[in-house]
Coordinates of C-alpha atoms in Angstrom, one line a residue:
M280 CA 29.6 -0.4 24.1
D281 CA 26.7 1.4 25.8
D282 CA 25.2 3.7 23.1
W283 CA 21.7 4.1 24.4
T284 CA 20.2 7.5 23.5
R285 CA 17.4 9.1 25.4
V286 CA 14.5 9.8 23.1
C287 CA 11.7 10.9 25.5
A288 CA 10.1 10.4 28.9
L289 CA 7.8 7.5 29.3
Q290 CA 5.0 9.9 30.2
D291 CA 5.5 11.6 26.8
I292 CA 4.1 8.5 25.1
P293 CA 0.3 8.2 25.6
V294 CA -1.0 4.9 26.9
L295 CA -2.2 2.9 23.9
G296 CA -0.4 5.4 21.7
S297 CA 2.9 6.3 20.2
R298 CA 5.5 9.0 19.6
R299 CA 7.6 9.5 16.5
V300 CA 11.4 9.8 16.7
S301 CA 13.1 11.6 13.8
R302 CA 16.4 10.4 12.4
P303 CA 18.9 12.4 10.4
R304 CA 18.8 9.6 7.7
G305 CA 16.0 7.1 7.1
L306 CA 12.4 7.0 8.1
D307 CA 11.1 7.9 11.6
V308 CA 10.9 5.4 14.4
A309 CA 7.6 4.9 16.2
V310 CA 7.8 4.3 19.9
F311 CA 4.7 2.7 21.3
R312 CA 3.3 2.3 24.9
N313 CA 0.7 -0.3 25.7
A314 CA -1.8 -0.5 28.6
A315 CA 0.8 -2.5 30.7
D316 CA 3.3 0.3 30.2
E317 CA 5.5 -1.9 28.0
V318 CA 7.4 0.2 25.4
F319 CA 8.3 -1.0 21.9
A320 CA 9.9 0.7 18.8
L321 CA 9.3 -0.1 15.2
L322 CA 10.1 1.7 11.9
D323 CA 7.1 3.9 11.3
R324 CA 6.3 2.0 8.1
C325 CA 3.9 -0.9 7.7
P326 CA 5.4 -3.7 5.6
H327 CA 2.3 -3.9 3.5
K328 CA 1.9 -0.5 1.8
G329 CA 4.1 1.7 4.0
G330 CA 1.3 3.1 6.2
P331 CA 2.4 5.1 9.3
L332 CA 2.2 2.7 12.2
S333 CA 2.5 5.6 14.6
Q334 CA -1.1 6.5 13.6
G335 CA -2.4 3.0 14.3
I336 CA -4.4 1.6 17.2
V337 CA -2.4 -0.1 19.9
F338 CA -4.0 -3.1 21.5
G339 CA -2.2 -5.7 23.7
R340 CA 1.2 -6.2 22.2
S341 CA 0.2 -5.2 18.7
V342 CA -0.7 -2.2 16.5
A343 CA -3.2 -2.1 13.7
C344 CA -2.0 -0.3 10.6
P345 CA -4.3 2.7 9.9
L346 CA -4.4 2.0 6.1
H347 CA -5.4 -1.6 5.7
N348 CA -5.8 -2.8 9.3
W349 CA -2.8 -5.2 9.2
T350 CA -1.9 -6.4 12.7
I351 CA 1.8 -5.9 13.5
G352 CA 3.5 -7.4 16.6
L353 CA 5.1 -4.7 18.6
A354 CA 7.8 -6.9 20.0
D355 CA 9.1 -8.2 16.7
G356 CA 7.4 -6.3 13.9
Q357 CA 5.9 -9.4 12.4
A358 CA 2.6 -9.2 10.6
K359 CA 0.0 -11.6 12.0
A360 CA -1.3 -14.4 9.8
P361 CA -2.7 -14.5 7.3
D362 CA -0.7 -11.4 6.4
E363 CA 3.0 -11.7 5.8
G364 CA 5.8 -9.2 6.3
C365 CA 7.9 -7.5 9.0
A366 CA 8.5 -4.0 10.2
T367 CA 12.0 -3.3 11.4
A368 CA 12.1 -3.5 15.2
F369 CA 14.4 -1.4 17.4
Q370 CA 15.7 -2.3 20.9
V371 CA 14.2 -0.2 23.7
K372 CA 15.2 0.4 27.3
V373 CA 13.2 2.3 29.9
D374 CA 15.3 3.5 32.8
G375 CA 14.0 5.8 35.6
G376 CA 11.0 6.8 33.5
E377 CA 13.2 7.7 30.5
V378 CA 12.9 5.9 27.1
H379 CA 16.2 5.0 25.3
L380 CA 16.9 3.6 21.9
L381 CA 20.3 2.2 20.7
Q382 CA 22.1 5.0 18.7
S383 CA 23.8 2.4 16.5
E384 CA 20.4 1.1 15.4
L385 CA 19.0 4.6 14.8
D386 CA 22.1 5.3 12.7
G387 CA 22.1 2.0 10.8
L388 CA 18.8 0.1 10.5
A389 CA 16.4 0.4 7.6
L390 CA 18.1 3.4 6.0
E391 CA 17.3 2.2 2.5
L392 CA 13.5 2.3 2.9
A393 CA 11.6 5.3 1.5
A394 CA 8.3 6.8 2.6
P395 CA 5.4 6.0 0.3
V396 CA 4.3 8.6 -2.2
A397 CA 0.6 9.4 -2.3
G398 CA -1.2 10.1 -5.6
P399 CA -0.3 9.4 -9.1
Q400 CA 3.4 9.3 -10.1
R401 CA 4.7 11.7 -12.7
P402 CA 7.2 10.5 -15.2
A403 CA 10.7 11.8 -14.7
I404 CA 11.6 14.7 -17.0
A405 CA 14.8 14.0 -19.0

């Protein structure tokens, strides 16, 4: 089944940058473009403390998390040693200058993860 969904034009993603794709459920997906015009997609959440990978620095085939500088592989989401963890990776297809993600993955991957909450946590009121 061919369920690729166009998310943006390649030129909409800055070289060495990213663009966020919102989903009806779950966290956003960050779509990255490196200097070689390769395109990758990861859940916009670092596996360490939940930092927004879309705000990180892209270099080679990696992104540095803006919170604690963890290096995350763009192709597979794996944190580089000595760090451990993995960001959810999404399949990407670039066709005719248009970037596509699999709709089935957008609808089904990593829906259980929540965005980190900044600041002190208040106790629930009963």
